[in-house]
Short mmCIF file of C-alpha atoms in Angstrom, two decimals:
data_model
loop_
_atom_site.label_atom_id
_atom_site.label_comp_id
_atom_site.label_asym_id
_atom_site.label_seq_id
_atom_site.Cartn_x
_atom_site.Cartn_y
_atom_site.Cartn_z
CA MET B 27 -42.93 -42.66 -31.50
CA THR B 28 -42.29 -39.51 -29.45
CA ALA B 29 -45.31 -38.36 -27.45
CA LYS B 30 -46.94 -35.18 -28.70
CA LYS B 31 -46.66 -32.17 -26.40
CA LEU B 32 -49.81 -30.12 -25.79
CA LEU B 33 -50.51 -26.84 -24.00
CA VAL B 34 -53.89 -26.06 -22.40
CA VAL B 35 -54.49 -22.33 -21.84
CA ASP B 36 -57.61 -21.60 -19.77
CA ASP B 37 -58.33 -19.39 -16.75
CA GLU B 38 -60.38 -22.15 -15.10
CA GLU B 39 -57.87 -24.08 -13.00
CA THR B 40 -60.11 -27.12 -12.49
CA LEU B 41 -60.73 -27.38 -16.23
CA CYS B 42 -57.00 -27.21 -16.93
CA GLU B 43 -56.40 -30.02 -14.45
CA LEU B 44 -59.22 -32.11 -15.88
CA LEU B 45 -57.98 -31.78 -19.47
CA GLN B 46 -54.38 -32.39 -18.42
CA LEU B 47 -55.32 -35.59 -16.57
CA ASN B 48 -57.40 -37.01 -19.42
CA LEU B 49 -55.01 -36.04 -22.22
CA GLU B 50 -52.04 -37.48 -20.33
CA HIS B 51 -54.07 -40.68 -19.94
CA GLU B 52 -54.16 -40.76 -23.78
CA GLY B 53 -50.37 -40.63 -23.89
CA TYR B 54 -49.79 -36.92 -24.49
CA LEU B 55 -47.38 -34.68 -22.60
CA VAL B 56 -49.48 -31.81 -21.28
CA ASP B 57 -48.64 -28.43 -19.75
CA THR B 58 -51.16 -25.85 -18.59
CA ALA B 59 -51.29 -22.06 -18.32
CA GLU B 60 -54.06 -20.15 -16.56
CA SER B 61 -53.70 -17.02 -18.69
CA ALA B 62 -52.32 -15.85 -22.00
CA GLU B 63 -49.71 -13.89 -20.05
CA CYS B 64 -48.48 -17.10 -18.43
CA ALA B 65 -48.44 -18.87 -21.79
CA LEU B 66 -46.30 -16.10 -23.30
CA MET B 67 -43.66 -16.75 -20.64
CA MET B 68 -43.34 -20.32 -21.89
CA ASN B 69 -41.48 -21.62 -24.95
CA LEU B 70 -44.55 -21.95 -27.18
CA SER B 71 -42.53 -23.23 -30.13
CA GLU B 72 -42.00 -26.60 -28.41
CA TYR B 73 -45.68 -27.57 -28.49
CA ASP B 74 -47.39 -29.71 -31.12
CA LEU B 75 -50.87 -28.30 -30.41
CA VAL B 76 -52.47 -25.62 -28.23
CA LEU B 77 -55.95 -25.78 -26.68
CA LEU B 78 -56.88 -22.15 -26.18
CA ASP B 79 -59.76 -20.51 -24.29
CA VAL B 80 -61.04 -17.35 -25.98
CA MET B 81 -62.30 -15.34 -23.00
CA MET B 82 -59.45 -14.70 -20.56
CA GLY B 83 -57.87 -11.72 -18.75
CA GLU B 84 -56.14 -8.73 -20.29
CA ILE B 85 -54.86 -10.76 -23.24
CA SER B 86 -57.62 -12.81 -24.84
CA GLY B 87 -57.24 -16.13 -26.58
CA ILE B 88 -57.86 -14.37 -29.89
CA GLN B 89 -54.96 -11.98 -29.21
CA LEU B 90 -52.67 -14.83 -28.19
CA ALA B 91 -53.56 -16.73 -31.36
CA LYS B 92 -52.71 -13.64 -33.45
CA MET B 93 -49.34 -13.38 -31.74
CA MET B 94 -48.62 -17.04 -32.42
CA LYS B 95 -49.66 -16.87 -36.06
CA ASN B 96 -47.56 -13.74 -36.60
CA ASN B 97 -44.48 -15.35 -35.08
CA PRO B 98 -42.61 -17.57 -37.58
CA THR B 99 -41.53 -19.95 -34.81
CA THR B 100 -45.12 -20.72 -33.73
CA ALA B 101 -47.19 -19.98 -36.86
CA HIS B 102 -47.33 -23.68 -37.81
CA ILE B 103 -48.67 -24.91 -34.46
CA PRO B 104 -52.32 -26.07 -34.68
CA ILE B 105 -54.77 -24.29 -32.37
CA ILE B 106 -58.11 -25.52 -31.06
CA PHE B 107 -60.28 -22.77 -29.57
CA CYS B 108 -62.37 -23.73 -26.54
CA THR B 109 -64.93 -21.15 -25.51
CA ALA B 110 -68.36 -20.42 -24.07
CA LYS B 111 -68.97 -17.97 -26.89
CA ASP B 112 -71.02 -19.66 -29.58
CA THR B 113 -71.91 -16.95 -32.07
CA GLU B 114 -71.17 -17.46 -35.73
CA ASP B 115 -68.98 -14.33 -35.80
CA ASP B 116 -66.71 -15.68 -33.06
CA MET B 117 -66.33 -18.98 -34.88
CA ILE B 118 -65.50 -17.25 -38.17
CA LEU B 119 -62.98 -14.96 -36.45
CA GLY B 120 -61.23 -17.90 -34.82
CA LEU B 121 -61.07 -19.92 -38.03
CA ASN B 122 -59.89 -16.90 -40.03
CA LEU B 123 -57.00 -16.52 -37.61
CA GLY B 124 -55.87 -19.98 -38.63
CA ALA B 125 -57.46 -22.05 -35.88
CA ASP B 126 -57.75 -25.73 -36.77
CA ASP B 127 -60.92 -26.38 -34.78
CA TYR B 128 -63.45 -24.64 -32.55
CA ILE B 129 -65.23 -26.24 -29.60
CA VAL B 130 -68.07 -24.59 -27.67
CA LYS B 131 -68.45 -25.04 -23.90
CA PRO B 132 -69.83 -27.00 -22.22
CA TYR B 133 -68.10 -29.90 -23.90
CA SER B 134 -67.22 -33.44 -22.93
CA VAL B 135 -63.66 -34.53 -22.33
CA ARG B 136 -64.28 -37.34 -24.78
CA ASN B 137 -65.08 -34.76 -27.45
CA ILE B 138 -61.90 -32.80 -26.69
CA VAL B 139 -59.73 -35.93 -26.93
CA ALA B 140 -61.34 -36.87 -30.25
CA ARG B 141 -60.79 -33.36 -31.67
CA VAL B 142 -57.16 -33.32 -30.55
CA LYS B 143 -56.50 -36.67 -32.21
CA SER B 144 -58.24 -35.52 -35.39
CA VAL B 145 -56.30 -32.26 -35.67
CA LEU B 146 -52.95 -33.89 -34.97
CA ARG B 147 -53.66 -36.63 -37.48
CA ARG B 148 -54.67 -34.09 -40.12
CA THR B 149 -51.65 -31.84 -39.59
CA MET B 150 -49.23 -34.78 -39.51
CA GLN B 151 -50.56 -36.02 -42.84
CA LYS B 152 -49.64 -32.82 -44.66
CA PRO B 153 -46.92 -33.52 -47.25
CA ALA B 154 -43.40 -32.68 -46.21
CA GLU B 155 -42.27 -29.38 -47.65
CA GLU B 156 -38.89 -27.84 -48.11
CA VAL B 157 -37.95 -25.66 -45.16
CA GLU B 158 -39.15 -22.14 -45.92
CA GLN B 159 -37.93 -20.43 -42.77
CA TYR B 160 -34.34 -19.60 -41.89
CA VAL B 161 -33.29 -18.35 -38.46
CA VAL B 162 -29.99 -17.00 -37.20
CA GLU B 163 -30.24 -15.48 -33.72
CA GLY B 164 -32.81 -12.65 -34.05
CA LEU B 165 -32.73 -12.66 -37.86
CA VAL B 166 -35.63 -14.59 -39.43
CA VAL B 167 -36.42 -15.05 -43.12
CA ASP B 168 -39.82 -16.61 -43.82
CA MET B 169 -40.27 -17.47 -47.50
CA GLN B 170 -43.89 -18.51 -47.04
CA LEU B 171 -44.80 -15.09 -45.69
CA MET B 172 -42.13 -13.48 -47.92
CA ARG B 173 -40.71 -11.32 -45.15
CA CYS B 174 -37.62 -10.72 -43.06
CA THR B 175 -37.72 -9.77 -39.38
CA ILE B 176 -35.05 -8.73 -36.90
CA ASP B 177 -36.00 -9.22 -33.27
CA GLY B 178 -39.64 -9.40 -34.36
CA GLN B 179 -39.55 -6.17 -36.38
CA GLU B 180 -40.14 -6.51 -40.12
CA ILE B 181 -37.37 -5.26 -42.40
CA LYS B 182 -38.38 -4.11 -45.86
CA LEU B 183 -36.40 -6.01 -48.48
CA ALA B 184 -36.80 -6.07 -52.24
CA LYS B 185 -37.80 -9.46 -53.68
CA LYS B 186 -34.31 -10.36 -54.88
CA GLU B 187 -32.72 -9.14 -51.66
CA LEU B 188 -35.01 -11.45 -49.71
CA GLU B 189 -34.32 -14.40 -52.02
CA LEU B 190 -30.58 -13.72 -51.86
CA LEU B 191 -30.60 -13.61 -48.06
CA ALA B 192 -32.65 -16.82 -47.86
CA PHE B 193 -30.21 -18.53 -50.24
CA PHE B 194 -27.21 -17.50 -48.13
CA MET B 195 -28.86 -18.51 -44.83
CA LYS B 196 -29.90 -21.88 -46.28
CA HIS B 197 -26.34 -22.61 -47.38
CA GLN B 198 -24.33 -21.31 -44.44
CA GLY B 199 -20.63 -21.94 -44.42
CA ARG B 200 -20.16 -22.19 -48.17
CA ILE B 201 -18.80 -19.66 -50.65
CA TYR B 202 -20.61 -19.25 -53.99
CA SER B 203 -19.22 -17.62 -57.09
CA ARG B 204 -21.16 -14.85 -58.81
CA GLU B 205 -22.05 -17.29 -61.59
CA GLU B 206 -23.48 -19.78 -59.09
CA ILE B 207 -25.47 -17.07 -57.33
CA LEU B 208 -26.87 -15.84 -60.64
CA ASP B 209 -27.89 -19.38 -61.54
CA ARG B 210 -29.49 -20.13 -58.14
CA VAL B 211 -31.17 -16.79 -57.34
CA TRP B 212 -31.77 -15.11 -60.70
CA LYS B 213 -32.28 -18.42 -62.54
CA GLY B 214 -31.60 -17.29 -66.07
CA GLU B 215 -33.61 -14.06 -65.93
CA VAL B 216 -32.90 -11.93 -69.01
CA VAL B 217 -29.44 -10.32 -68.74
CA VAL B 218 -28.11 -9.86 -65.23
CA LEU B 219 -24.64 -8.40 -64.70
CA ASP B 220 -22.21 -9.49 -62.02
CA ARG B 221 -22.41 -5.95 -60.71
CA THR B 222 -26.08 -6.59 -59.87
CA ILE B 223 -25.03 -9.11 -57.23
CA ASP B 224 -22.55 -6.69 -55.68
CA VAL B 225 -25.16 -3.93 -55.46
CA ASN B 226 -27.79 -6.24 -53.92
CA ILE B 227 -25.32 -7.55 -51.35
CA THR B 228 -24.23 -4.04 -50.38
CA ARG B 229 -27.85 -2.99 -49.86
CA LEU B 230 -28.66 -6.19 -48.02
CA ARG B 231 -25.79 -5.73 -45.57
CA GLN B 232 -27.00 -2.22 -44.79
CA LYS B 233 -30.62 -3.24 -44.31
CA ILE B 234 -30.00 -6.15 -41.93
CA GLY B 235 -27.80 -4.05 -39.67
CA ARG B 236 -25.61 -6.02 -37.25
CA TYR B 237 -26.25 -9.23 -39.18
CA GLY B 238 -24.66 -7.76 -42.31
CA LYS B 239 -21.26 -8.91 -41.06
CA TYR B 240 -22.37 -12.52 -41.56
CA ILE B 241 -22.47 -12.02 -45.35
CA ILE B 242 -18.82 -12.54 -46.15
CA THR B 243 -16.70 -11.82 -49.23
CA ARG B 244 -13.85 -14.01 -50.40
CA SER B 245 -11.92 -12.02 -52.98
CA GLY B 246 -11.56 -13.94 -56.20
CA TYR B 247 -14.09 -16.58 -55.12
CA GLY B 248 -17.45 -15.02 -54.22
CA TYR B 249 -19.83 -14.59 -51.34
CA GLY B 250 -21.26 -16.64 -48.50
CA PHE B 251 -22.91 -16.55 -45.09
CA SER B 252 -20.99 -17.50 -41.97
CA ILE B 253 -21.48 -16.78 -38.26
#
């Protein structure tokens, strides 16, 4: 089994080293960052779990967690907050952001290791779901959040435009007839004309800017998505 990769983000260097040493002893691959700014320079999407201090420099742990949860490539990564702040409001704020656990300093390394194992076990036991996120370069469609972003900026799409784009991105490299698209995206809804597909595709191409060229037309056959 591949070792899980963890990131410890804390402005106390000795604490980072201590956690890294003990977690690596448990078989994990561990990187450290001594600030949120340093963490943001790393490829956060490659980690299986992040241990995150709340009180840091200009960018707090809370702010970093918000950034991660708002980014489709890191939103799924479990976060354990580690902090000296122990008020109920801080705990609620952290958990409301999507944190998976909350540990108050001072804490024992044994406790940290146990919490890490528990969170990883819990998140690994979640049932497998169909992929709900489709990414092509800077274009991202997230069907769980029901939104489309280009280079991190949200693009306003109508519901069917979003579903149509997700369908095309999921089935790249294949051409679908209008009838197939109606059956897959509109799924027997009342009466939908072929012209409806053409109109939605025209609007979609305009809205996604430079990525519109990836929605291709094959005269006499239909539409597809190819890069």
